[in-house]
Amino acid sequence: QLAKDPYRPIMHFTPPFGWMNDPNGLVYINNEYHLFYQYYPYANKWGPMHWGHAVSADLRNWQHLPPALVPDEKGMCFSGSAIVDWCNTSGLFDNESQPGVLAFYTACIGHDDGRDSEQMQSLAYSKDGGFSWNKLADNPILPNPGLKDFRDPKVIWHEQSQHWIMVVTEGQEVGFYRSSDLNHWEKTSNFGLNEGKHDEMPWECPDLFPILLEGSKVCYWVLIVGVQRCSHAGGSGTQYFIGQFDGERFINHHDAQTVLWLDYGKDYYAAQTWSDVENGCRTSIAWMSNWLYANDVPTQAWRSAMSAPRDLKLSETQSGLRLLSSLPKQWLNERNTIISQDKTLNAGDSFAIFQNYHAGILDGMLYLGRGSSISISPLGNECLTYNIERNENNIIITTSRKVGDDGEDNYTDMFSHESSLTIPDSDLLQFTLIIDRCSSELFLQDGEYCFTDLSFSLEVSSIEFCCSTGKGVLESLKFFE
Ligand code: FRU
């Protein structure tokens, strides 16, 4: 299988065949995580959108299911969300033995003659715990108010105001709506003009959730939005805002110019969090690609993987309030540690960790002296490198990526990149690196800084560390294959 399909990840979710983009409808019910996704099963390029479907009890092993929603005369099924209708607020689930599940999606009618598509919010319901779905006969539930871009509804329950809230893309902003019956929606406000990062494209795929500041009882609200063309590393990326939400409007805690990124790599888009998770944990997943080249990367039977799932927490860091990402515990336990050691590297030294499957998780601490720099090539070749440089007052992390050696070059222009991030000075850097055939996710400083990058090269061997100046010490290294 490795020879036939060398890029297919082992640990990350991929569609069985065909095209995938955004995660959709993330909902937890009956001890299972449902993952729906933007899906075109008939080719490895974007096409008329379905909702693909899979379930997992542990966020590691996924079972593929038939597509949940398919396009019809009312449009394609664009991105959206799902919730459990515990109290049958929608009135759609009389006499059912288990609570109903609702999916909110954008029905999108495309036109071949160059006219703008028509986008409106629609509802589908499931009476069997999320496995089979019907679309509401009276769709849409929220017609288009006259906007070119009106999509990606995320619906949540707002405890304080006892209302359901929908946050949805409205051009370069998001709109907030509220409802008491999940069918009729009243607009309450917009957020976004002049806030955070913008380009000429609409914001996409919003998410909204409350979160406690770690170690306190103080509650903040987080608003996630995707930008298509102006992320930190270029192209598509995911920014977030921290603030307050009173059931009607979102107030940014930072000034409007502050830009916060969930990830600084080039392949982390359309992140969404699971609804109805019991322990209050905020678990997210994102599409591991970028609209700049997603249709052209050199995989054949399938195209695009999801990121590793991430648990989010809110912390007061050296830089202020930030979301920190970590792997869910199911991704870390029961694994074989194949190495466990410390290693000192002086200028000119390098150190490689070899493994069999080219998929695994490396965890450790890096001590870097002032004036020292170390580079990590996570996929064992020169195509993708993180260079970490400690200066007098700060640390600079530079990601460089170039196209691999497999002869495919139609994605070259947009794929190569180099971008840098400056972070506060520190003697020790905690890191977790997740590699999986064609992807690398580096979490630094307990996940305050994440870098997700694809890299396609058939020349695959090891994780390499190389010290170019000064001295670096790798401590408590653990590799889980
Ligand atoms: C984001 C997005 C969404 C849209 C979907 C269509 O990647 O453009 O805004 O609903 O993809 O597949």
CSV table of C-alpha atoms and ligand atoms in Angstrom, one decimal:
chain,number,residue,atom,x,y,z
A,1,GLN,CA,0.0,0.0,0.0
A,2,LEU,CA,2.9,2.4,0.8
A,3,ALA,CA,4.2,1.9,-2.7
A,4,LYS,CA,0.9,2.3,-4.4
A,5,ASP,CA,-0.3,5.3,-2.4
A,6,PRO,CA,2.8,6.8,-0.8
A,7,TYR,CA,1.2,10.0,0.5
A,8,ARG,CA,-1.9,8.5,2.1
A,9,PRO,CA,-1.6,9.4,5.8
A,10,ILE,CA,-1.9,6.7,8.4
A,11,MET,CA,-3.1,8.7,11.4
A,12,HIS,CA,-5.0,11.5,9.7
A,13,PHE,CA,-8.5,11.2,8.2
A,14,THR,CA,-8.7,11.0,4.4
A,15,PRO,CA,-11.8,10.3,2.3
A,16,PRO,CA,-11.8,6.8,0.8
A,17,PHE,CA,-11.6,8.3,-2.7
A,18,GLY,CA,-12.5,11.6,-4.3
A,19,TRP,CA,-12.2,15.2,-3.2
A,20,MET,CA,-12.6,16.6,0.4
A,21,ASN,CA,-12.4,20.1,1.8
A,22,ASP,CA,-13.9,21.7,5.0
A,23,PRO,CA,-14.9,19.6,8.1
A,24,ASN,CA,-18.7,20.1,8.6
A,25,GLY,CA,-21.4,19.2,11.1
A,26,LEU,CA,-19.0,18.1,13.9
A,27,VAL,CA,-21.3,16.7,16.6
A,28,TYR,CA,-20.8,14.2,19.5
A,29,ILE,CA,-23.7,11.8,20.2
A,30,ASN,CA,-24.0,8.3,21.7
A,31,ASN,CA,-20.3,8.2,22.5
A,32,GLU,CA,-19.3,8.9,18.9
A,33,TYR,CA,-17.7,11.8,17.1
A,34,HIS,CA,-19.4,12.5,13.8
A,35,LEU,CA,-17.3,14.1,11.1
A,36,PHE,CA,-19.0,15.3,8.0
A,37,TYR,CA,-17.0,17.0,5.3
A,38,GLN,CA,-17.3,18.9,2.0
A,39,TYR,CA,-17.1,16.0,-0.5
A,40,TYR,CA,-17.1,15.4,-4.2
A,41,PRO,CA,-16.9,11.6,-4.6
A,42,TYR,CA,-16.7,11.5,-8.4
A,43,ALA,CA,-13.3,13.1,-9.0
A,44,ASN,CA,-10.2,14.3,-7.2
A,45,LYS,CA,-11.1,17.9,-7.8
A,46,TRP,CA,-13.7,20.2,-6.2
A,47,GLY,CA,-17.2,19.6,-7.7
A,48,PRO,CA,-20.9,19.7,-6.7
A,49,MET,CA,-20.7,19.5,-2.9
A,50,HIS,CA,-22.0,16.6,-0.9
A,51,TRP,CA,-21.5,16.0,2.9
A,52,GLY,CA,-19.2,13.0,3.3
A,53,HIS,CA,-19.6,11.2,6.6
A,54,ALA,CA,-17.5,9.2,9.1
A,55,VAL,CA,-17.7,8.3,12.8
A,56,SER,CA,-15.2,7.6,15.5
A,57,ALA,CA,-15.3,6.7,19.1
A,58,ASP,CA,-11.7,7.9,19.8
A,59,LEU,CA,-10.8,10.5,17.1
A,60,ARG,CA,-8.2,8.0,15.9
A,61,ASN,CA,-10.0,5.2,14.1
A,62,TRP,CA,-12.7,6.3,11.6
A,63,GLN,CA,-15.4,4.4,10.0
A,64,HIS,CA,-16.5,5.6,6.6
A,65,LEU,CA,-20.2,6.0,6.0
A,66,PRO,CA,-22.3,6.9,2.9
A,67,PRO,CA,-22.6,10.6,2.1
A,68,ALA,CA,-25.1,12.2,4.4
A,69,LEU,CA,-26.3,15.0,2.1
A,70,VAL,CA,-26.2,15.1,-1.7
A,71,PRO,CA,-27.0,18.0,-4.1
A,72,ASP,CA,-30.4,18.3,-5.6
A,73,GLU,CA,-32.5,21.0,-7.4
A,74,LYS,CA,-32.3,23.2,-4.3
A,75,GLY,CA,-28.5,23.4,-4.6
A,76,MET,CA,-25.2,21.9,-3.6
A,77,CYS,CA,-24.6,21.3,0.1
A,78,PHE,CA,-22.0,23.8,1.3
A,79,SER,CA,-20.4,23.9,4.7
A,80,GLY,CA,-22.3,24.1,8.0
A,81,SER,CA,-22.7,22.6,11.4
A,82,ALA,CA,-24.7,20.2,13.5
A,83,ILE,CA,-26.2,20.0,17.0
A,84,VAL,CA,-28.2,17.6,19.1
A,85,ASP,CA,-31.8,18.9,19.6
A,86,TRP,CA,-32.0,17.5,23.1
A,87,CYS,CA,-35.5,19.0,24.0
A,88,ASN,CA,-37.0,18.7,20.5
A,89,THR,CA,-37.1,22.5,20.2
A,90,SER,CA,-37.4,22.1,16.4
A,91,GLY,CA,-40.6,20.0,16.8
A,92,LEU,CA,-39.3,17.6,14.2
A,93,PHE,CA,-38.8,14.6,16.6
A,94,ASP,CA,-42.1,13.8,18.3
A,95,ASN,CA,-42.2,10.3,19.8
A,96,GLU,CA,-38.6,9.4,18.9
A,97,SER,CA,-36.8,7.1,21.2
A,98,GLN,CA,-33.6,9.2,21.0
A,99,PRO,CA,-32.8,12.9,20.6
A,100,GLY,CA,-32.8,14.2,17.1
A,101,VAL,CA,-29.8,15.7,15.3
A,102,LEU,CA,-30.0,18.8,13.1
A,103,ALA,CA,-27.6,19.8,10.4
A,104,PHE,CA,-27.5,23.4,9.2
A,105,TYR,CA,-25.8,23.8,5.8
A,106,THR,CA,-25.7,26.3,3.0
A,107,ALA,CA,-27.7,25.4,-0.1
A,108,CYS,CA,-25.8,26.9,-3.0
A,109,ILE,CA,-27.3,27.1,-6.5
A,110,GLY,CA,-24.5,27.7,-9.0
A,111,HIS,CA,-25.0,29.2,-12.5
A,112,ASP,CA,-23.0,28.4,-15.6
A,113,ASP,CA,-23.6,31.7,-17.2
A,114,GLY,CA,-21.3,33.8,-15.0
A,115,ARG,CA,-24.1,35.0,-12.6
A,116,ASP,CA,-23.3,34.9,-8.9
A,117,SER,CA,-24.4,31.7,-7.1
A,118,GLU,CA,-27.3,31.9,-4.7
A,119,GLN,CA,-26.6,30.9,-1.1
A,120,MET,CA,-29.1,30.3,1.6
A,121,GLN,CA,-29.2,28.5,5.0
A,122,SER,CA,-31.0,25.1,5.0
A,123,LEU,CA,-31.8,22.4,7.6
A,124,ALA,CA,-31.6,18.6,7.5
A,125,TYR,CA,-32.6,16.3,10.4
A,126,SER,CA,-31.7,12.8,11.6
A,127,LYS,CA,-34.0,10.6,13.7
A,128,ASP,CA,-31.4,7.9,14.2
A,129,GLY,CA,-28.6,9.6,16.0
A,130,GLY,CA,-27.0,11.2,12.9
A,131,PHE,CA,-26.7,8.2,10.5
A,132,SER,CA,-29.5,8.9,8.0
A,133,TRP,CA,-30.7,12.3,7.0
A,134,ASN,CA,-33.7,14.1,5.4
A,135,LYS,CA,-33.7,17.7,4.2
A,136,LEU,CA,-36.5,19.9,5.5
A,137,ALA,CA,-39.3,20.2,2.8
A,138,ASP,CA,-39.6,24.0,3.4
A,139,ASN,CA,-36.0,24.9,3.0
A,140,PRO,CA,-34.4,27.4,3.1
A,141,ILE,CA,-34.9,28.3,6.8
A,142,LEU,CA,-33.0,31.5,6.2
A,143,PRO,CA,-33.3,33.0,2.7
A,144,ASN,CA,-30.5,35.2,1.3
A,145,PRO,CA,-30.9,38.8,2.4
A,146,GLY,CA,-29.3,40.1,-0.9
A,147,LEU,CA,-25.6,39.0,-0.3
A,148,LYS,CA,-23.3,37.4,-2.8
A,149,ASP,CA,-21.6,35.5,0.1
A,150,PHE,CA,-23.9,34.2,2.8
A,151,ARG,CA,-22.7,30.8,4.0
A,152,ASP,CA,-21.3,28.3,6.5
A,153,PRO,CA,-23.8,28.5,9.3
A,154,LYS,CA,-22.5,27.4,12.8
A,155,VAL,CA,-25.3,27.0,15.3
A,156,ILE,CA,-24.8,26.9,19.1
A,157,TRP,CA,-27.0,27.0,22.2
A,158,HIS,CA,-26.5,30.2,24.2
A,159,GLU,CA,-27.2,29.4,27.8
A,160,GLN,CA,-27.3,32.9,29.2
A,161,SER,CA,-29.9,34.3,26.8
A,162,GLN,CA,-31.7,30.9,26.4
A,163,HIS,CA,-31.5,31.2,22.6
A,164,TRP,CA,-30.0,29.3,19.7
A,165,ILE,CA,-27.4,31.4,17.9
A,166,MET,CA,-26.3,31.1,14.2
A,167,VAL,CA,-23.1,32.8,13.1
A,168,VAL,CA,-22.8,32.9,9.3
A,169,THR,CA,-20.5,34.5,6.7
A,170,GLU,CA,-21.8,37.7,5.3
A,171,GLY,CA,-19.3,38.9,2.8
A,172,GLN,CA,-16.3,40.2,4.7
A,173,GLU,CA,-18.0,40.0,8.0
A,174,VAL,CA,-20.0,37.5,10.0
A,175,GLY,CA,-23.7,37.9,10.9
A,176,PHE,CA,-25.3,36.8,14.2
A,177,TYR,CA,-28.9,35.5,14.2
A,178,ARG,CA,-31.0,34.1,17.1
A,179,SER,CA,-33.9,31.8,17.3
A,180,SER,CA,-36.0,30.2,19.9
A,181,ASP,CA,-37.4,27.4,17.7
A,182,LEU,CA,-34.5,26.6,15.4
A,183,ASN,CA,-36.6,27.5,12.4
A,184,HIS,CA,-37.2,31.2,12.6
A,185,TRP,CA,-34.1,33.4,12.8
A,186,GLU,CA,-33.8,37.0,13.8
A,187,LYS,CA,-30.7,39.0,12.9
A,188,THR,CA,-29.0,40.7,15.9
A,189,SER,CA,-25.7,42.1,14.6
A,190,ASN,CA,-22.6,41.9,12.4
A,191,PHE,CA,-18.9,41.6,13.4
A,192,GLY,CA,-15.8,42.0,11.4
A,193,LEU,CA,-15.5,45.2,9.3
A,194,ASN,CA,-12.0,46.5,10.0
A,195,GLU,CA,-11.4,43.8,12.6
A,196,GLY,CA,-8.5,41.3,12.3
A,197,LYS,CA,-7.3,40.2,8.9
A,198,HIS,CA,-9.1,40.7,5.5
A,199,ASP,CA,-8.4,40.3,1.9
A,200,GLU,CA,-10.6,40.8,-1.2
A,201,MET,CA,-12.4,37.5,-0.5
A,202,PRO,CA,-15.2,36.8,2.0
A,203,TRP,CA,-14.5,35.5,5.4
A,204,GLU,CA,-15.5,31.8,5.6
A,205,CYS,CA,-16.4,29.0,8.1
A,206,PRO,CA,-17.0,30.9,11.3
A,207,ASP,CA,-17.2,29.1,14.7
A,208,LEU,CA,-18.3,30.6,18.1
A,209,PHE,CA,-17.9,29.1,21.5
A,210,PRO,CA,-17.4,30.0,25.2
A,211,ILE,CA,-14.2,28.9,27.0
A,212,LEU,CA,-13.0,29.3,30.5
A,213,LEU,CA,-9.6,31.0,31.0
A,214,GLU,CA,-7.4,28.1,32.3
A,215,GLY,CA,-7.2,27.9,36.0
A,216,SER,CA,-10.1,30.4,36.6
A,217,LYS,CA,-13.8,30.7,36.4
A,218,VAL,CA,-13.6,33.6,33.9
A,219,CYS,CA,-15.5,32.9,30.7
A,220,TYR,CA,-14.5,34.4,27.3
A,221,TRP,CA,-15.9,33.8,23.9
A,222,VAL,CA,-13.9,32.7,20.9
A,223,LEU,CA,-14.9,33.5,17.3
A,224,ILE,CA,-13.0,31.6,14.6
A,225,VAL,CA,-13.0,32.7,10.9
A,226,GLY,CA,-11.1,31.6,7.8
A,227,VAL,CA,-9.4,34.0,5.4
A,228,GLN,CA,-8.8,32.7,1.9
A,229,ARG,CA,-5.9,34.7,0.6
A,230,CYS,CA,-4.1,36.5,3.4
A,231,SER,CA,-3.0,34.0,6.1
A,232,HIS,CA,0.3,34.3,7.9
A,233,ALA,CA,2.1,31.9,5.5
A,234,GLY,CA,0.0,33.0,2.5
A,235,GLY,CA,-3.4,31.9,1.1
A,236,SER,CA,-5.9,30.2,3.3
A,237,GLY,CA,-5.6,30.3,7.1
A,238,THR,CA,-7.6,30.4,10.3
A,239,GLN,CA,-7.7,33.5,12.6
A,240,TYR,CA,-9.6,33.9,15.8
A,241,PHE,CA,-10.9,36.6,18.1
A,242,ILE,CA,-11.3,36.5,21.8
A,243,GLY,CA,-14.0,38.6,23.4
A,244,GLN,CA,-17.5,38.6,24.9
A,245,PHE,CA,-20.8,37.5,23.4
A,246,ASP,CA,-24.1,38.4,25.1
A,247,GLY,CA,-26.4,36.5,22.8
A,248,GLU,CA,-26.7,39.4,20.4
A,249,ARG,CA,-23.3,40.8,19.6
A,250,PHE,CA,-19.6,39.9,19.8
A,251,ILE,CA,-17.2,42.5,21.4
A,252,ASN,CA,-13.5,42.0,20.7
A,253,HIS,CA,-11.3,41.9,23.8
A,254,HIS,CA,-8.3,43.1,21.7
A,255,ASP,CA,-8.0,46.2,19.5
A,256,ALA,CA,-9.3,45.7,16.0
A,257,GLN,CA,-5.7,45.5,14.5
A,258,THR,CA,-4.7,42.5,16.6
A,259,VAL,CA,-4.5,39.4,14.5
A,260,LEU,CA,-4.4,35.9,16.2
A,261,TRP,CA,-3.8,32.8,14.2
A,262,LEU,CA,-4.7,29.3,15.2
A,263,ASP,CA,-1.8,28.1,13.0
A,264,TYR,CA,1.1,29.7,11.3
A,265,GLY,CA,1.6,27.0,8.6
A,266,LYS,CA,0.1,27.0,5.1
A,267,ASP,CA,-2.2,24.1,5.5
A,268,TYR,CA,-4.8,24.7,8.2
A,269,TYR,CA,-8.2,25.9,7.1
A,270,ALA,CA,-11.9,26.0,8.0
A,271,ALA,CA,-11.3,24.8,11.6
A,272,GLN,CA,-14.5,23.8,13.4
A,273,THR,CA,-15.1,22.5,17.0
A,274,TRP,CA,-17.3,19.5,18.0
A,275,SER,CA,-20.7,20.4,19.4
A,276,ASP,CA,-22.3,18.6,22.4
A,277,VAL,CA,-19.0,17.1,23.8
A,278,GLU,CA,-20.0,16.2,27.4
A,279,ASN,CA,-16.9,17.2,29.4
A,280,GLY,CA,-16.9,20.7,28.0
A,281,CYS,CA,-13.7,19.9,26.1
A,282,ARG,CA,-13.3,22.1,22.9
A,283,THR,CA,-11.9,19.7,20.3
A,284,SER,CA,-11.3,21.0,16.8
A,285,ILE,CA,-10.3,19.7,13.4
A,286,ALA,CA,-9.3,21.6,10.2
A,287,TRP,CA,-8.8,20.9,6.5
A,288,MET,CA,-5.1,20.4,5.9
A,289,SER,CA,-4.8,22.2,2.7
A,290,ASN,CA,-4.9,25.7,1.0
A,291,TRP,CA,-7.2,27.0,-1.7
A,292,LEU,CA,-4.1,28.2,-3.6
A,293,TYR,CA,-3.1,24.7,-4.6
A,294,ALA,CA,-5.6,22.2,-3.1
A,295,ASN,CA,-6.8,21.0,-6.4
A,296,ASP,CA,-3.3,20.3,-7.8
A,297,VAL,CA,-1.3,18.5,-5.1
A,298,PRO,CA,0.1,15.2,-6.3
A,299,THR,CA,-2.3,12.6,-4.7
A,300,GLN,CA,-4.5,10.6,-7.0
A,301,ALA,CA,-7.3,8.5,-5.6
A,302,TRP,CA,-8.0,10.9,-2.8
A,303,ARG,CA,-7.3,14.6,-2.3
A,304,SER,CA,-6.8,16.3,1.1
A,305,ALA,CA,-6.6,15.1,4.6
A,306,MET,CA,-7.9,16.5,7.9
A,307,SER,CA,-5.5,17.9,10.5
A,308,ALA,CA,-4.9,16.1,13.7
A,309,PRO,CA,-7.8,16.8,16.1
A,310,ARG,CA,-6.8,19.5,18.6
A,311,ASP,CA,-8.0,20.3,22.1
A,312,LEU,CA,-8.2,24.0,22.6
A,313,LYS,CA,-7.6,25.8,25.9
A,314,LEU,CA,-7.4,29.5,26.7
A,315,SER,CA,-4.3,30.7,28.6
A,316,GLU,CA,-2.7,33.9,29.7
A,317,THR,CA,0.7,33.7,28.0
A,318,GLN,CA,3.7,36.0,27.8
A,319,SER,CA,2.0,37.6,24.8
A,320,GLY,CA,-1.5,37.9,26.3
A,321,LEU,CA,-4.6,35.8,26.1
A,322,ARG,CA,-4.1,33.0,23.5
A,323,LEU,CA,-5.6,29.7,22.5
A,324,LEU,CA,-3.3,26.7,23.0
A,325,SER,CA,-3.6,23.5,20.9
A,326,SER,CA,-2.8,20.0,22.1
A,327,LEU,CA,-3.4,16.5,20.9
A,328,PRO,CA,-6.4,14.8,22.5
A,329,LYS,CA,-5.2,12.2,25.0
A,330,GLN,CA,-6.5,9.4,22.7
A,331,TRP,CA,-3.7,10.3,20.3
A,332,LEU,CA,-1.0,10.0,22.9
A,333,ASN,CA,-1.7,6.9,25.0
A,334,GLU,CA,-1.2,3.2,24.2
A,335,ARG,CA,1.7,4.0,21.9
A,336,ASN,CA,5.1,2.4,21.6
A,337,THR,CA,7.9,4.6,22.5
A,338,ILE,CA,10.7,3.7,20.2
A,339,ILE,CA,13.2,6.2,21.4
A,340,SER,CA,13.7,8.0,24.6
A,341,GLN,CA,16.8,10.0,25.1
A,342,ASP,CA,18.7,13.3,25.4
A,343,LYS,CA,21.0,14.6,22.7
A,344,THR,CA,23.5,17.5,22.6
A,345,LEU,CA,24.2,19.2,19.3
A,346,ASN,CA,27.1,21.6,18.7
A,347,ALA,CA,27.5,23.7,15.6
A,348,GLY,CA,27.8,21.4,12.6
A,349,ASP,CA,26.2,18.4,14.3
A,350,SER,CA,23.1,16.7,13.1
A,351,PHE,CA,20.9,14.0,14.5
A,352,ALA,CA,18.3,11.8,12.7
A,353,ILE,CA,15.5,9.7,14.0
A,354,PHE,CA,14.7,6.9,11.6
A,355,GLN,CA,11.4,5.1,11.6
A,356,ASN,CA,9.5,2.5,9.5
A,357,TYR,CA,6.3,4.1,8.6
A,358,HIS,CA,7.1,7.7,8.3
A,359,ALA,CA,4.2,8.4,10.6
A,360,GLY,CA,4.5,9.2,14.3
A,361,ILE,CA,4.7,11.7,17.1
A,362,LEU,CA,7.9,13.2,18.5
A,363,ASP,CA,7.7,15.0,21.8
A,364,GLY,CA,10.5,16.8,23.6
A,365,MET,CA,12.1,20.0,24.9
A,366,LEU,CA,14.8,22.0,23.1
A,367,TYR,CA,17.3,24.0,25.0
A,368,LEU,CA,18.8,26.6,22.7
A,369,GLY,CA,21.6,28.9,23.9
A,370,ARG,CA,21.6,32.6,22.9
A,371,GLY,CA,22.9,33.0,19.4
A,372,SER,CA,22.3,29.4,18.5
A,373,SER,CA,20.1,28.0,15.8
A,374,ILE,CA,18.8,24.6,15.0
A,375,SER,CA,16.8,23.4,12.0
A,376,ILE,CA,14.3,20.6,11.9
A,377,SER,CA,13.5,18.7,8.7
A,378,PRO,CA,10.5,16.8,9.8
A,379,LEU,CA,10.1,14.7,6.7
A,380,GLY,CA,13.7,13.8,6.2
A,381,ASN,CA,14.5,15.9,3.2
A,382,GLU,CA,15.2,19.5,2.3
A,383,CYS,CA,11.7,20.2,1.0
A,384,LEU,CA,10.4,21.3,4.4
A,385,THR,CA,12.5,22.9,7.1
A,386,TYR,CA,11.8,24.8,10.3
A,387,ASN,CA,14.7,26.9,11.4
A,388,ILE,CA,14.7,28.0,15.0
A,389,GLU,CA,17.1,30.8,15.9
A,390,ARG,CA,17.6,32.3,19.3
A,391,ASN,CA,18.7,35.9,19.3
A,392,GLU,CA,19.4,38.4,22.2
A,393,ASN,CA,15.8,39.1,22.9
A,394,ASN,CA,13.6,36.7,20.9
A,395,ILE,CA,13.3,33.5,18.9
A,396,ILE,CA,12.6,33.5,15.2
A,397,ILE,CA,11.1,30.5,13.6
A,398,THR,CA,11.3,30.3,9.8
A,399,THR,CA,9.5,27.8,7.7
A,400,SER,CA,10.8,27.1,4.2
A,401,ARG,CA,9.1,24.8,1.9
A,402,LYS,CA,9.8,23.9,-1.7
A,403,VAL,CA,8.2,21.4,-4.1
A,404,GLY,CA,9.3,17.7,-3.9
A,405,ASP,CA,11.1,15.6,-6.4
A,406,ASP,CA,8.3,13.6,-7.9
A,407,GLY,CA,8.0,15.3,-11.2
A,408,GLU,CA,4.7,16.9,-10.5
A,409,ASP,CA,5.0,20.6,-11.0
A,410,ASN,CA,1.6,22.1,-11.6
A,411,TYR,CA,1.3,23.2,-8.0
A,412,THR,CA,4.8,24.7,-7.7
A,413,ASP,CA,4.2,28.4,-7.8
A,414,MET,CA,1.8,28.6,-5.0
A,415,PHE,CA,3.2,25.8,-2.9
A,416,SER,CA,6.7,27.0,-2.2
A,417,HIS,CA,6.9,29.5,0.6
A,418,GLU,CA,9.0,31.0,3.3
A,419,SER,CA,7.6,32.7,6.3
A,420,SER,CA,8.9,33.8,9.7
A,421,LEU,CA,7.4,34.2,13.1
A,422,THR,CA,9.1,36.0,16.1
A,423,ILE,CA,8.2,34.7,19.5
A,424,PRO,CA,9.3,35.9,23.0
A,425,ASP,CA,12.6,34.7,24.3
A,426,SER,CA,12.8,31.5,26.3
A,427,ASP,CA,15.6,29.1,27.4
A,428,LEU,CA,13.5,26.0,26.7
A,429,LEU,CA,11.1,25.3,23.9
A,430,GLN,CA,8.6,22.5,24.4
A,431,PHE,CA,7.6,20.9,21.1
A,432,THR,CA,5.4,18.2,19.7
A,433,LEU,CA,5.8,17.1,16.1
A,434,ILE,CA,3.3,15.0,14.2
A,435,ILE,CA,4.5,13.6,10.9
A,436,ASP,CA,2.4,11.5,8.6
A,437,ARG,CA,3.7,10.7,5.2
A,438,CYS,CA,2.9,14.1,3.5
A,439,SER,CA,2.2,16.3,6.5
A,440,SER,CA,4.0,17.9,9.4
A,441,GLU,CA,2.3,19.6,12.4
A,442,LEU,CA,4.7,21.3,14.8
A,443,PHE,CA,3.3,22.5,18.1
A,444,LEU,CA,5.6,24.8,20.1
A,445,GLN,CA,5.3,26.1,23.6
A,446,ASP,CA,2.4,23.9,24.6
A,447,GLY,CA,0.7,24.6,21.4
A,448,GLU,CA,0.7,28.4,21.5
A,449,TYR,CA,2.4,28.3,18.1
A,450,CYS,CA,1.4,25.7,15.6
A,451,PHE,CA,2.7,25.1,12.1
A,452,THR,CA,0.9,22.8,9.8
A,453,ASP,CA,2.5,22.1,6.4
A,454,LEU,CA,2.1,19.6,3.7
A,455,SER,CA,5.2,18.3,1.8
A,456,PHE,CA,5.3,15.8,-1.0
A,457,SER,CA,8.5,14.0,-1.6
A,458,LEU,CA,9.1,10.3,-2.3
A,459,GLU,CA,12.5,10.5,-0.7
A,460,VAL,CA,11.4,9.6,2.8
A,461,SER,CA,13.6,8.6,5.7
A,462,SER,CA,13.9,10.4,9.0
A,463,ILE,CA,13.3,13.4,11.2
A,464,GLU,CA,16.5,15.4,11.1
A,465,PHE,CA,17.9,18.0,13.5
A,466,CYS,CA,20.8,20.1,12.5
A,467,CYS,CA,22.7,22.7,14.6
A,468,SER,CA,24.2,25.4,12.5
A,469,THR,CA,25.5,27.8,15.2
A,470,GLY,CA,25.9,27.6,18.9
A,471,LYS,CA,24.5,24.7,20.9
A,472,GLY,CA,21.2,23.0,21.2
A,473,VAL,CA,20.2,20.2,23.6
A,474,LEU,CA,17.2,18.0,22.9
A,475,GLU,CA,15.8,16.7,26.2
A,476,SER,CA,13.3,14.1,27.1
A,477,LEU,CA,12.8,13.1,23.4
A,478,LYS,CA,10.1,10.5,22.9
A,479,PHE,CA,8.9,9.2,19.6
A,480,PHE,CA,5.7,7.3,19.2
A,481,GLU,CA,5.5,5.4,16.0
B,1,FRU,C1,-14.4,27.1,2.5
B,1,FRU,C2,-15.5,27.1,1.5
B,1,FRU,C3,-16.8,27.5,2.2
B,1,FRU,C4,-17.9,26.8,1.4
B,1,FRU,C5,-17.2,25.5,0.9
B,1,FRU,C6,-17.6,25.0,-0.4
B,1,FRU,O1,-13.3,26.3,2.2
B,1,FRU,O2,-15.3,28.0,0.4
B,1,FRU,O3,-17.0,28.8,2.4
B,1,FRU,O4,-19.1,26.6,2.1
B,1,FRU,O5,-15.8,25.8,1.0
B,1,FRU,O6,-17.0,23.8,-0.7
